[in-house]
Amino acid sequence: MKMYLVSDNIDTLVGMRLAGIDGVVVHDAAALEKEVGECLEDSDLGILMLTEKAAGFSPEYIRGLKLKLHTPIIVEIPDRHGSRDIAGSINNMVHESIGLKL
């Protein structure tokens, strides 16, 4: 199983490459959707990571993929720009996935 990162900045990408995870930098919604689409064609991909800011370029597209795909697992990760409430994010994911409010 492979992991891949779609990031909005080079610093996060460099850090992940040091950990052995390949990826790409995008700067707008069109580039994000193109790269994610190409990633979804790889049957060996198990986890697709997106920085919060990159996922924010096209939130409806990413939300739709999270709800309909079983693999790869799509995970938004914080980076140096991330200020997201992680607990709230998990609660929202559970609510969107199975309709249960925690």
mmCIF file with all atom_site columns, C-alpha atoms in Angstrom:
data_model
loop_
_atom_site.group_PDB
_atom_site.id
_atom_site.type_symbol
_atom_site.label_atom_id
_atom_site.label_alt_id
_atom_site.label_comp_id
_atom_site.label_asym_id
_atom_site.label_entity_id
_atom_site.label_seq_id
_atom_site.pdbx_PDB_ins_code
_atom_site.Cartn_x
_atom_site.Cartn_y
_atom_site.Cartn_z
_atom_site.occupancy
_atom_site.B_iso_or_equiv
_atom_site.pdbx_formal_charge
_atom_site.auth_seq_id
_atom_site.auth_comp_id
_atom_site.auth_asym_id
_atom_site.auth_atom_id
_atom_site.pdbx_PDB_model_num
ATOM 1   C CA . MET A 1 1   ? 0.000   0.000  0.000   1.00 0.00 ? 1   MET A CA 1
ATOM 2   C CA . LYS A 1 2   ? 1.291   3.416  -0.958  1.00 0.00 ? 2   LYS A CA 1
ATOM 3   C CA . MET A 1 3   ? 0.769   6.840  0.549   1.00 0.00 ? 3   MET A CA 1
ATOM 4   C CA . TYR A 1 4   ? 0.728   10.082 -1.425  1.00 0.00 ? 4   TYR A CA 1
ATOM 5   C CA . LEU A 1 5   ? 0.538   13.759 -0.452  1.00 0.00 ? 5   LEU A CA 1
ATOM 6   C CA . VAL A 1 6   ? -1.176  16.620 -2.251  1.00 0.00 ? 6   VAL A CA 1
ATOM 7   C CA . SER A 1 7   ? 0.105   19.790 -0.584  1.00 0.00 ? 7   SER A CA 1
ATOM 8   C CA . ASP A 1 8   ? -0.285  23.519 -1.000  1.00 0.00 ? 8   ASP A CA 1
ATOM 9   C CA . ASN A 1 9   ? 3.342   24.205 -0.033  1.00 0.00 ? 9   ASN A CA 1
ATOM 10  C CA . ILE A 1 10  ? 6.769   22.800 -0.689  1.00 0.00 ? 10  ILE A CA 1
ATOM 11  C CA . ASP A 1 11  ? 7.815   22.650 2.986   1.00 0.00 ? 11  ASP A CA 1
ATOM 12  C CA . THR A 1 12  ? 5.255   19.991 3.877   1.00 0.00 ? 12  THR A CA 1
ATOM 13  C CA . LEU A 1 13  ? 6.100   18.045 0.733   1.00 0.00 ? 13  LEU A CA 1
ATOM 14  C CA . VAL A 1 14  ? 9.822   18.070 1.549   1.00 0.00 ? 14  VAL A CA 1
ATOM 15  C CA . GLY A 1 15  ? 9.115   16.849 5.083   1.00 0.00 ? 15  GLY A CA 1
ATOM 16  C CA . MET A 1 16  ? 6.973   13.987 3.802   1.00 0.00 ? 16  MET A CA 1
ATOM 17  C CA . ARG A 1 17  ? 9.564   13.048 1.202   1.00 0.00 ? 17  ARG A CA 1
ATOM 18  C CA . LEU A 1 18  ? 12.093  12.711 4.019   1.00 0.00 ? 18  LEU A CA 1
ATOM 19  C CA . ALA A 1 19  ? 9.685   10.170 5.513   1.00 0.00 ? 19  ALA A CA 1
ATOM 20  C CA . GLY A 1 20  ? 9.490   8.318  2.180   1.00 0.00 ? 20  GLY A CA 1
ATOM 21  C CA . ILE A 1 21  ? 6.125   9.683  1.027   1.00 0.00 ? 21  ILE A CA 1
ATOM 22  C CA . ASP A 1 22  ? 5.955   11.116 -2.480  1.00 0.00 ? 22  ASP A CA 1
ATOM 23  C CA . GLY A 1 23  ? 3.623   13.928 -3.472  1.00 0.00 ? 23  GLY A CA 1
ATOM 24  C CA . VAL A 1 24  ? 2.923   17.068 -5.418  1.00 0.00 ? 24  VAL A CA 1
ATOM 25  C CA . VAL A 1 25  ? 2.248   20.768 -4.756  1.00 0.00 ? 25  VAL A CA 1
ATOM 26  C CA . VAL A 1 26  ? -0.928  22.405 -6.107  1.00 0.00 ? 26  VAL A CA 1
ATOM 27  C CA . HIS A 1 27  ? -2.021  26.033 -6.007  1.00 0.00 ? 27  HIS A CA 1
ATOM 28  C CA . ASP A 1 28  ? -5.660  26.010 -7.149  1.00 0.00 ? 28  ASP A CA 1
ATOM 29  C CA . ALA A 1 29  ? -8.812  23.898 -7.418  1.00 0.00 ? 29  ALA A CA 1
ATOM 30  C CA . ALA A 1 30  ? -8.208  22.782 -11.006 1.00 0.00 ? 30  ALA A CA 1
ATOM 31  C CA . ALA A 1 31  ? -4.729  21.472 -10.207 1.00 0.00 ? 31  ALA A CA 1
ATOM 32  C CA . LEU A 1 32  ? -6.003  19.779 -7.041  1.00 0.00 ? 32  LEU A CA 1
ATOM 33  C CA . GLU A 1 33  ? -8.805  17.965 -8.861  1.00 0.00 ? 33  GLU A CA 1
ATOM 34  C CA . LYS A 1 34  ? -6.468  16.911 -11.677 1.00 0.00 ? 34  LYS A CA 1
ATOM 35  C CA . GLU A 1 35  ? -3.857  15.478 -9.283  1.00 0.00 ? 35  GLU A CA 1
ATOM 36  C CA . VAL A 1 36  ? -6.401  13.746 -7.058  1.00 0.00 ? 36  VAL A CA 1
ATOM 37  C CA . GLY A 1 37  ? -8.084  12.267 -10.132 1.00 0.00 ? 37  GLY A CA 1
ATOM 38  C CA . GLU A 1 38  ? -4.776  10.842 -11.300 1.00 0.00 ? 38  GLU A CA 1
ATOM 39  C CA . CYS A 1 39  ? -4.084  9.448  -7.823  1.00 0.00 ? 39  CYS A CA 1
ATOM 40  C CA . LEU A 1 40  ? -7.416  7.643  -7.761  1.00 0.00 ? 40  LEU A CA 1
ATOM 41  C CA . GLU A 1 41  ? -6.390  5.677  -10.853 1.00 0.00 ? 41  GLU A CA 1
ATOM 42  C CA . ASP A 1 42  ? -3.528  4.041  -8.897  1.00 0.00 ? 42  ASP A CA 1
ATOM 43  C CA . SER A 1 43  ? -4.876  0.801  -7.420  1.00 0.00 ? 43  SER A CA 1
ATOM 44  C CA . ASP A 1 44  ? -1.849  0.515  -5.085  1.00 0.00 ? 44  ASP A CA 1
ATOM 45  C CA . LEU A 1 45  ? -2.671  3.802  -3.339  1.00 0.00 ? 45  LEU A CA 1
ATOM 46  C CA . GLY A 1 46  ? -4.014  3.191  0.168   1.00 0.00 ? 46  GLY A CA 1
ATOM 47  C CA . ILE A 1 47  ? -3.843  6.628  1.780   1.00 0.00 ? 47  ILE A CA 1
ATOM 48  C CA . LEU A 1 48  ? -4.159  9.983  0.046   1.00 0.00 ? 48  LEU A CA 1
ATOM 49  C CA . MET A 1 49  ? -3.134  12.866 2.290   1.00 0.00 ? 49  MET A CA 1
ATOM 50  C CA . LEU A 1 50  ? -4.111  16.462 1.606   1.00 0.00 ? 50  LEU A CA 1
ATOM 51  C CA . THR A 1 51  ? -2.993  19.499 3.527   1.00 0.00 ? 51  THR A CA 1
ATOM 52  C CA . GLU A 1 52  ? -5.926  21.430 4.976   1.00 0.00 ? 52  GLU A CA 1
ATOM 53  C CA . LYS A 1 53  ? -5.291  24.411 2.744   1.00 0.00 ? 53  LYS A CA 1
ATOM 54  C CA . ALA A 1 54  ? -5.027  22.268 -0.403  1.00 0.00 ? 54  ALA A CA 1
ATOM 55  C CA . ALA A 1 55  ? -8.276  20.464 0.465   1.00 0.00 ? 55  ALA A CA 1
ATOM 56  C CA . GLY A 1 56  ? -9.849  23.890 0.950   1.00 0.00 ? 56  GLY A CA 1
ATOM 57  C CA . PHE A 1 57  ? -9.322  24.697 -2.729  1.00 0.00 ? 57  PHE A CA 1
ATOM 58  C CA . SER A 1 58  ? -12.215 22.338 -3.574  1.00 0.00 ? 58  SER A CA 1
ATOM 59  C CA . PRO A 1 59  ? -13.994 21.249 -0.381  1.00 0.00 ? 59  PRO A CA 1
ATOM 60  C CA . GLU A 1 60  ? -17.152 19.885 -2.030  1.00 0.00 ? 60  GLU A CA 1
ATOM 61  C CA . TYR A 1 61  ? -15.101 17.708 -4.403  1.00 0.00 ? 61  TYR A CA 1
ATOM 62  C CA . ILE A 1 62  ? -13.029 16.286 -1.537  1.00 0.00 ? 62  ILE A CA 1
ATOM 63  C CA . ARG A 1 63  ? -16.084 15.752 0.696   1.00 0.00 ? 63  ARG A CA 1
ATOM 64  C CA . GLY A 1 64  ? -17.820 13.857 -2.114  1.00 0.00 ? 64  GLY A CA 1
ATOM 65  C CA . LEU A 1 65  ? -14.822 11.577 -2.588  1.00 0.00 ? 65  LEU A CA 1
ATOM 66  C CA . LYS A 1 66  ? -14.573 10.876 1.142   1.00 0.00 ? 66  LYS A CA 1
ATOM 67  C CA . LEU A 1 67  ? -18.205 9.840  1.263   1.00 0.00 ? 67  LEU A CA 1
ATOM 68  C CA . LYS A 1 68  ? -18.257 7.589  -1.797  1.00 0.00 ? 68  LYS A CA 1
ATOM 69  C CA . LEU A 1 69  ? -14.801 5.961  -1.895  1.00 0.00 ? 69  LEU A CA 1
ATOM 70  C CA . HIS A 1 70  ? -13.638 3.077  0.260   1.00 0.00 ? 70  HIS A CA 1
ATOM 71  C CA . THR A 1 71  ? -10.059 3.273  -0.972  1.00 0.00 ? 71  THR A CA 1
ATOM 72  C CA . PRO A 1 72  ? -7.902  5.179  -0.860  1.00 0.00 ? 72  PRO A CA 1
ATOM 73  C CA . ILE A 1 73  ? -8.530  6.653  2.541   1.00 0.00 ? 73  ILE A CA 1
ATOM 74  C CA . ILE A 1 74  ? -8.500  10.431 2.124   1.00 0.00 ? 74  ILE A CA 1
ATOM 75  C CA . VAL A 1 75  ? -7.042  12.295 5.088   1.00 0.00 ? 75  VAL A CA 1
ATOM 76  C CA . GLU A 1 76  ? -6.659  16.028 5.615   1.00 0.00 ? 76  GLU A CA 1
ATOM 77  C CA . ILE A 1 77  ? -3.543  16.839 7.597   1.00 0.00 ? 77  ILE A CA 1
ATOM 78  C CA . PRO A 1 78  ? -2.588  20.098 9.280   1.00 0.00 ? 78  PRO A CA 1
ATOM 79  C CA . ASP A 1 79  ? 0.585   21.804 8.192   1.00 0.00 ? 79  ASP A CA 1
ATOM 80  C CA . ARG A 1 80  ? 2.211   25.046 9.236   1.00 0.00 ? 80  ARG A CA 1
ATOM 81  C CA . HIS A 1 81  ? -0.914  26.900 8.085   1.00 0.00 ? 81  HIS A CA 1
ATOM 82  C CA . GLY A 1 82  ? -3.286  24.473 9.800   1.00 0.00 ? 82  GLY A CA 1
ATOM 83  C CA . SER A 1 83  ? -5.401  25.787 12.622  1.00 0.00 ? 83  SER A CA 1
ATOM 84  C CA . ARG A 1 84  ? -8.241  23.340 12.446  1.00 0.00 ? 84  ARG A CA 1
ATOM 85  C CA . ASP A 1 85  ? -10.043 21.919 15.464  1.00 0.00 ? 85  ASP A CA 1
ATOM 86  C CA . ILE A 1 86  ? -9.064  18.240 15.179  1.00 0.00 ? 86  ILE A CA 1
ATOM 87  C CA . ALA A 1 87  ? -11.735 16.960 17.606  1.00 0.00 ? 87  ALA A CA 1
ATOM 88  C CA . GLY A 1 88  ? -14.413 18.923 15.781  1.00 0.00 ? 88  GLY A CA 1
ATOM 89  C CA . SER A 1 89  ? -13.153 17.613 12.471  1.00 0.00 ? 89  SER A CA 1
ATOM 90  C CA . ILE A 1 90  ? -13.412 14.001 13.635  1.00 0.00 ? 90  ILE A CA 1
ATOM 91  C CA . ASN A 1 91  ? -16.916 14.612 14.964  1.00 0.00 ? 91  ASN A CA 1
ATOM 92  C CA . ASN A 1 92  ? -17.967 16.139 11.639  1.00 0.00 ? 92  ASN A CA 1
ATOM 93  C CA . MET A 1 93  ? -16.525 13.195 9.692   1.00 0.00 ? 93  MET A CA 1
ATOM 94  C CA . VAL A 1 94  ? -18.412 10.699 11.847  1.00 0.00 ? 94  VAL A CA 1
ATOM 95  C CA . HIS A 1 95  ? -21.613 12.709 11.488  1.00 0.00 ? 95  HIS A CA 1
ATOM 96  C CA . GLU A 1 96  ? -21.266 12.985 7.693   1.00 0.00 ? 96  GLU A CA 1
ATOM 97  C CA . SER A 1 97  ? -20.363 9.303  7.298   1.00 0.00 ? 97  SER A CA 1
ATOM 98  C CA . ILE A 1 98  ? -22.895 7.566  9.515   1.00 0.00 ? 98  ILE A CA 1
ATOM 99  C CA . GLY A 1 99  ? -25.194 10.321 10.766  1.00 0.00 ? 99  GLY A CA 1
ATOM 100 C CA . LEU A 1 100 ? -24.196 9.981  14.416  1.00 0.00 ? 100 LEU A CA 1
ATOM 101 C CA . LYS A 1 101 ? -23.530 13.103 16.459  1.00 0.00 ? 101 LYS A CA 1
ATOM 102 C CA . LEU A 1 102 ? -20.898 12.621 19.152  1.00 0.00 ? 102 LEU A CA 1
#
